Amino acid sequence: TPGYIVVELWETIIMHGFFVNSTFEAGSEIELVRSERDHLFKTLRAREGERIALYDGKGLRGTAVIGPDQQIRVEAVEFISPEDLRFILCCAAPRRAKLDVLLKQAVEIGVAEIRLIHCERSVAQPEGSDRWQTRLQEGCKQSRNPYLPAIAPGKPLEEVLATLKNEGAALYYGSVSGVEEQPAVPLCGPVAWLVGPEGGFSENEEDAIRAAGGRGLSLGPWILRLETAALCGICALRLLAKDE
């Protein structure tokens, strides 16, 4: 069946991945956007008979073969169901180069959504960039994650907390003092991990997080860099997930 073909190819061949902006199905021909097509044929110099991986960022993953005249024909497609546990990374923005790396790594660990927050001690406050989507797509292709995370420009912490509370998200934040070293984490639904800037959350901000239902999670006795805390926290919450 088409699904088995995809699995077999994935296990035996390391293929370059490409994003398709529309739904695709086995047997159809697809067109890549110019940047992806240039990368395939000009940079990688793909030739007839070579296979590539396809993603739509919404759960579809497939394989395609290069045909005559640089045609791209889909061979097989499978849909990967989303995780029951939906991680939302809410963090102050690091500076540009570090944010670029963080976005790709967030995809690798399965973050479903990234919401940047403005804090009292924030230094970098980017408001959005087409480059962000490129970095997220790179993370998907490298990790084979078929889901492209949504990313929202920075908003004040109070506004982000209010939205998360309305969404019924379970809230957690980094606590050096170890307010609660191993909080219970649900097995499904939205789970938000809040990370402050390099200077950390202020006392007022921590009070606001706790008032919104946030629970502290200790990642050890030392102060971590923003991007380290962002990644380690999501991984720790994943391991702690259990029935409450």
CSV table of C-alpha atoms in Angstrom, one decimal:
chain,number,residue,atom,x,y,z
A,1,THR,CA,0.0,0.0,0.0
A,2,PRO,CA,1.1,3.6,-0.4
A,3,GLY,CA,1.8,4.0,3.3
A,4,TYR,CA,4.1,1.0,3.4
A,5,ILE,CA,6.0,2.3,0.4
A,6,VAL,CA,6.7,5.5,2.3
A,7,VAL,CA,7.9,3.8,5.5
A,8,GLU,CA,10.2,1.4,3.5
A,9,LEU,CA,11.8,4.3,1.7
A,10,TRP,CA,12.2,6.3,4.8
A,11,GLU,CA,14.0,3.5,6.6
A,12,THR,CA,16.4,2.8,3.7
A,13,ILE,CA,17.1,6.1,2.0
A,14,ILE,CA,18.0,9.5,3.4
A,15,MET,CA,16.2,11.9,1.2
A,16,HIS,CA,16.3,15.6,0.9
A,17,GLY,CA,13.0,17.2,2.0
A,18,PHE,CA,10.9,19.9,0.4
A,19,PHE,CA,7.8,21.8,1.3
A,20,VAL,CA,4.7,21.9,-0.8
A,21,ASN,CA,2.2,24.6,-0.3
A,22,SER,CA,-0.8,22.5,-1.2
A,23,THR,CA,-2.2,19.0,-0.6
A,24,PHE,CA,-0.7,16.3,-2.7
A,25,GLU,CA,-1.6,12.7,-3.4
A,26,ALA,CA,0.0,9.6,-4.9
A,27,GLY,CA,0.2,9.7,-8.7
A,28,SER,CA,-0.1,13.5,-9.0
A,29,GLU,CA,2.5,15.9,-10.3
A,30,ILE,CA,3.5,18.8,-8.0
A,31,GLU,CA,5.2,22.2,-8.4
A,32,LEU,CA,7.6,23.5,-5.8
A,33,VAL,CA,7.9,27.2,-5.0
A,34,ARG,CA,10.8,28.8,-6.7
A,35,SER,CA,13.2,28.8,-3.7
A,36,GLU,CA,12.6,25.0,-3.2
A,37,ARG,CA,12.8,24.2,-6.9
A,38,ASP,CA,16.1,26.2,-7.2
A,39,HIS,CA,17.5,24.3,-4.3
A,40,LEU,CA,16.5,21.0,-5.8
A,41,PHE,CA,17.7,21.5,-9.3
A,42,LYS,CA,20.4,24.2,-9.1
A,43,THR,CA,22.0,23.6,-5.8
A,44,LEU,CA,21.5,19.8,-5.4
A,45,ARG,CA,21.5,19.2,-9.2
A,46,ALA,CA,18.8,16.6,-8.9
A,47,ARG,CA,18.6,14.2,-11.8
A,48,GLU,CA,15.9,12.0,-13.3
A,49,GLY,CA,15.1,9.0,-11.2
A,50,GLU,CA,16.2,10.6,-7.9
A,51,ARG,CA,13.7,10.6,-5.0
A,52,ILE,CA,12.8,13.4,-2.6
A,53,ALA,CA,10.7,13.7,0.5
A,54,LEU,CA,7.6,16.0,0.6
A,55,TYR,CA,5.9,17.8,3.5
A,56,ASP,CA,2.9,20.2,3.7
A,57,GLY,CA,3.5,21.2,7.3
A,58,LYS,CA,0.1,19.9,8.3
A,59,GLY,CA,0.8,16.2,8.8
A,60,LEU,CA,1.2,15.0,5.2
A,61,ARG,CA,4.5,13.3,4.4
A,62,GLY,CA,5.3,11.7,1.0
A,63,THR,CA,7.9,10.6,-1.5
A,64,ALA,CA,8.3,11.8,-5.1
A,65,VAL,CA,10.5,10.9,-8.0
A,66,ILE,CA,12.1,13.2,-10.5
A,67,GLY,CA,10.9,12.5,-14.0
A,68,PRO,CA,11.7,13.8,-17.5
A,69,ASP,CA,12.0,17.6,-17.9
A,70,GLN,CA,12.3,18.0,-14.1
A,71,GLN,CA,8.8,16.9,-13.5
A,72,ILE,CA,8.1,15.8,-9.9
A,73,ARG,CA,5.6,12.9,-9.5
A,74,VAL,CA,4.3,11.9,-6.1
A,75,GLU,CA,4.8,8.2,-5.4
A,76,ALA,CA,3.3,7.7,-2.0
A,77,VAL,CA,1.7,9.7,0.8
A,78,GLU,CA,1.0,9.1,4.4
A,79,PHE,CA,-0.8,11.2,7.1
A,80,ILE,CA,0.9,11.4,10.5
A,81,SER,CA,-1.6,12.1,13.3
A,82,PRO,CA,-0.7,15.0,15.6
A,83,GLU,CA,0.3,14.3,19.2
A,84,ASP,CA,-2.3,14.4,21.8
A,85,LEU,CA,0.0,16.5,23.9
A,86,ARG,CA,0.4,19.9,22.3
A,87,PHE,CA,3.4,21.9,23.5
A,88,ILE,CA,3.4,25.7,23.3
A,89,LEU,CA,6.7,27.4,23.9
A,90,CYS,CA,6.2,30.9,25.3
A,91,CYS,CA,9.5,32.6,25.6
A,92,ALA,CA,11.2,36.0,25.5
A,93,ALA,CA,13.1,36.4,22.2
A,94,PRO,CA,16.9,35.9,22.2
A,95,ARG,CA,18.9,37.9,19.7
A,96,ARG,CA,18.6,37.1,16.0
A,97,ALA,CA,21.2,34.4,15.5
A,98,LYS,CA,20.2,32.6,18.6
A,99,LEU,CA,16.5,32.8,17.7
A,100,ASP,CA,17.2,31.3,14.3
A,101,VAL,CA,18.8,28.2,16.0
A,102,LEU,CA,16.1,28.0,18.7
A,103,LEU,CA,13.3,27.9,16.1
A,104,LYS,CA,14.9,24.9,14.3
A,105,GLN,CA,15.6,23.1,17.5
A,106,ALA,CA,12.0,23.7,18.8
A,107,VAL,CA,10.7,21.8,15.7
A,108,GLU,CA,13.0,18.9,16.4
A,109,ILE,CA,11.6,18.4,19.9
A,110,GLY,CA,8.0,18.6,18.7
A,111,VAL,CA,6.9,22.1,19.7
A,112,ALA,CA,3.5,22.8,18.1
A,113,GLU,CA,3.4,26.5,18.6
A,114,ILE,CA,5.8,29.3,19.5
A,115,ARG,CA,4.6,32.5,21.1
A,116,LEU,CA,7.2,35.2,21.8
A,117,ILE,CA,6.6,37.3,24.9
A,118,HIS,CA,7.7,40.8,26.0
A,119,CYS,CA,9.0,40.8,29.6
A,120,GLU,CA,10.3,43.6,31.9
A,121,ARG,CA,13.9,42.5,31.3
A,122,SER,CA,13.5,41.7,27.6
A,123,VAL,CA,16.3,43.1,25.3
A,124,ALA,CA,15.4,41.7,21.9
A,125,GLN,CA,11.9,42.3,20.7
A,126,PRO,CA,11.5,41.2,17.1
A,127,GLU,CA,8.1,41.7,15.6
A,128,GLY,CA,8.1,39.1,12.8
A,129,SER,CA,10.1,38.0,9.8
A,130,ASP,CA,9.8,35.8,6.7
A,131,ARG,CA,13.1,34.2,7.9
A,132,TRP,CA,11.3,32.6,10.8
A,133,GLN,CA,9.2,30.4,8.4
A,134,THR,CA,12.4,29.4,6.6
A,135,ARG,CA,14.1,28.3,9.8
A,136,LEU,CA,11.0,26.4,10.9
A,137,GLN,CA,10.8,24.6,7.6
A,138,GLU,CA,14.5,23.7,7.9
A,139,GLY,CA,13.8,22.2,11.2
A,140,CYS,CA,10.9,20.1,9.9
A,141,LYS,CA,13.0,18.8,7.0
A,142,GLN,CA,16.0,17.9,9.2
A,143,SER,CA,13.9,16.2,11.8
A,144,ARG,CA,11.3,14.7,9.5
A,145,ASN,CA,8.6,16.3,11.7
A,146,PRO,CA,5.6,16.7,9.4
A,147,TYR,CA,4.1,19.5,11.4
A,148,LEU,CA,5.2,23.1,10.9
A,149,PRO,CA,4.8,25.1,14.2
A,150,ALA,CA,2.8,28.3,14.2
A,151,ILE,CA,4.8,31.3,15.5
A,152,ALA,CA,3.4,34.5,16.8
A,153,PRO,CA,5.3,37.9,17.2
A,154,GLY,CA,5.9,39.1,20.7
A,155,LYS,CA,3.1,40.2,23.0
A,156,PRO,CA,3.1,41.4,26.6
A,157,LEU,CA,3.3,38.5,29.1
A,158,GLU,CA,0.0,39.5,30.7
A,159,GLU,CA,-1.8,39.2,27.3
A,160,VAL,CA,-0.2,35.8,26.6
A,161,LEU,CA,-1.1,34.5,30.1
A,162,ALA,CA,-4.8,35.6,29.6
A,163,THR,CA,-4.9,33.8,26.2
A,164,LEU,CA,-3.4,30.6,27.6
A,165,LYS,CA,-5.8,30.6,30.5
A,166,ASN,CA,-8.8,31.0,28.2
A,167,GLU,CA,-7.5,28.1,26.1
A,168,GLY,CA,-7.3,25.8,29.1
A,169,ALA,CA,-3.5,25.3,28.8
A,170,ALA,CA,-1.5,23.8,31.6
A,171,LEU,CA,1.1,26.4,32.5
A,172,TYR,CA,4.7,25.7,33.7
A,173,TYR,CA,7.7,27.9,34.2
A,174,GLY,CA,11.4,27.5,35.2
A,175,SER,CA,12.0,27.7,38.9
A,176,VAL,CA,15.6,27.8,40.1
A,177,SER,CA,14.4,27.7,43.7
A,178,GLY,CA,12.5,24.5,42.9
A,179,VAL,CA,9.0,25.6,44.0
A,180,GLU,CA,7.8,22.2,42.6
A,181,GLU,CA,10.5,20.0,41.1
A,182,GLN,CA,8.2,17.4,39.5
A,183,PRO,CA,4.7,18.9,38.8
A,184,ALA,CA,2.1,16.7,37.3
A,185,VAL,CA,1.8,17.1,33.5
A,186,PRO,CA,-1.3,15.9,31.6
A,187,LEU,CA,-1.1,13.4,28.8
A,188,CYS,CA,-3.1,15.4,26.4
A,189,GLY,CA,-4.2,19.0,25.6
A,190,PRO,CA,-2.2,22.2,25.4
A,191,VAL,CA,0.8,22.5,27.7
A,192,ALA,CA,2.6,25.8,27.8
A,193,TRP,CA,6.3,26.3,28.9
A,194,LEU,CA,7.2,29.8,29.8
A,195,VAL,CA,10.7,31.1,29.6
A,196,GLY,CA,11.9,34.5,30.5
A,197,PRO,CA,14.8,36.6,29.1
A,198,GLU,CA,18.4,36.3,30.2
A,199,GLY,CA,17.7,38.2,33.4
A,200,GLY,CA,14.8,35.9,34.2
A,201,PHE,CA,11.2,36.8,35.1
A,202,SER,CA,10.8,39.6,37.6
A,203,GLU,CA,9.0,38.9,40.9
A,204,ASN,CA,5.9,40.6,39.6
A,205,GLU,CA,5.9,38.4,36.5
A,206,GLU,CA,6.4,35.2,38.5
A,207,ASP,CA,3.5,36.2,40.7
A,208,ALA,CA,1.4,36.8,37.6
A,209,ILE,CA,2.3,33.4,36.2
A,210,ARG,CA,1.4,31.6,39.5
A,211,ALA,CA,-1.9,33.6,39.6
A,212,ALA,CA,-2.7,32.3,36.2
A,213,GLY,CA,-2.2,28.7,37.4
A,214,GLY,CA,1.5,28.3,36.5
A,215,ARG,CA,3.5,25.7,38.3
A,216,GLY,CA,7.3,25.8,38.8
A,217,LEU,CA,9.6,23.2,37.3
A,218,SER,CA,13.2,23.0,38.4
A,219,LEU,CA,15.8,22.1,35.7
A,220,GLY,CA,18.6,22.0,38.2
A,221,PRO,CA,20.4,24.4,40.6
A,222,TRP,CA,22.1,26.6,38.0
A,223,ILE,CA,20.8,29.5,35.9
A,224,LEU,CA,20.4,28.4,32.2
A,225,ARG,CA,20.6,30.4,29.1
A,226,LEU,CA,17.2,31.3,27.5
A,227,GLU,CA,17.6,28.9,24.6
A,228,THR,CA,18.9,26.1,26.9
A,229,ALA,CA,15.9,26.5,29.3
A,230,ALA,CA,13.5,26.6,26.4
A,231,LEU,CA,14.5,23.2,25.0
A,232,CYS,CA,15.3,21.4,28.3
A,233,GLY,CA,11.9,22.5,29.7
A,234,ILE,CA,9.9,21.0,26.9
A,235,CYS,CA,11.8,17.7,27.0
A,236,ALA,CA,11.4,17.5,30.8
A,237,LEU,CA,7.6,18.2,30.5
A,238,ARG,CA,7.3,15.5,27.9
A,239,LEU,CA,9.0,13.0,30.3
A,240,LEU,CA,6.8,14.0,33.2
A,241,ALA,CA,3.5,13.7,31.3
A,242,LYS,CA,1.1,11.4,33.1
A,243,ASP,CA,-2.5,11.1,34.1
A,244,GLU,CA,-3.4,13.6,36.8
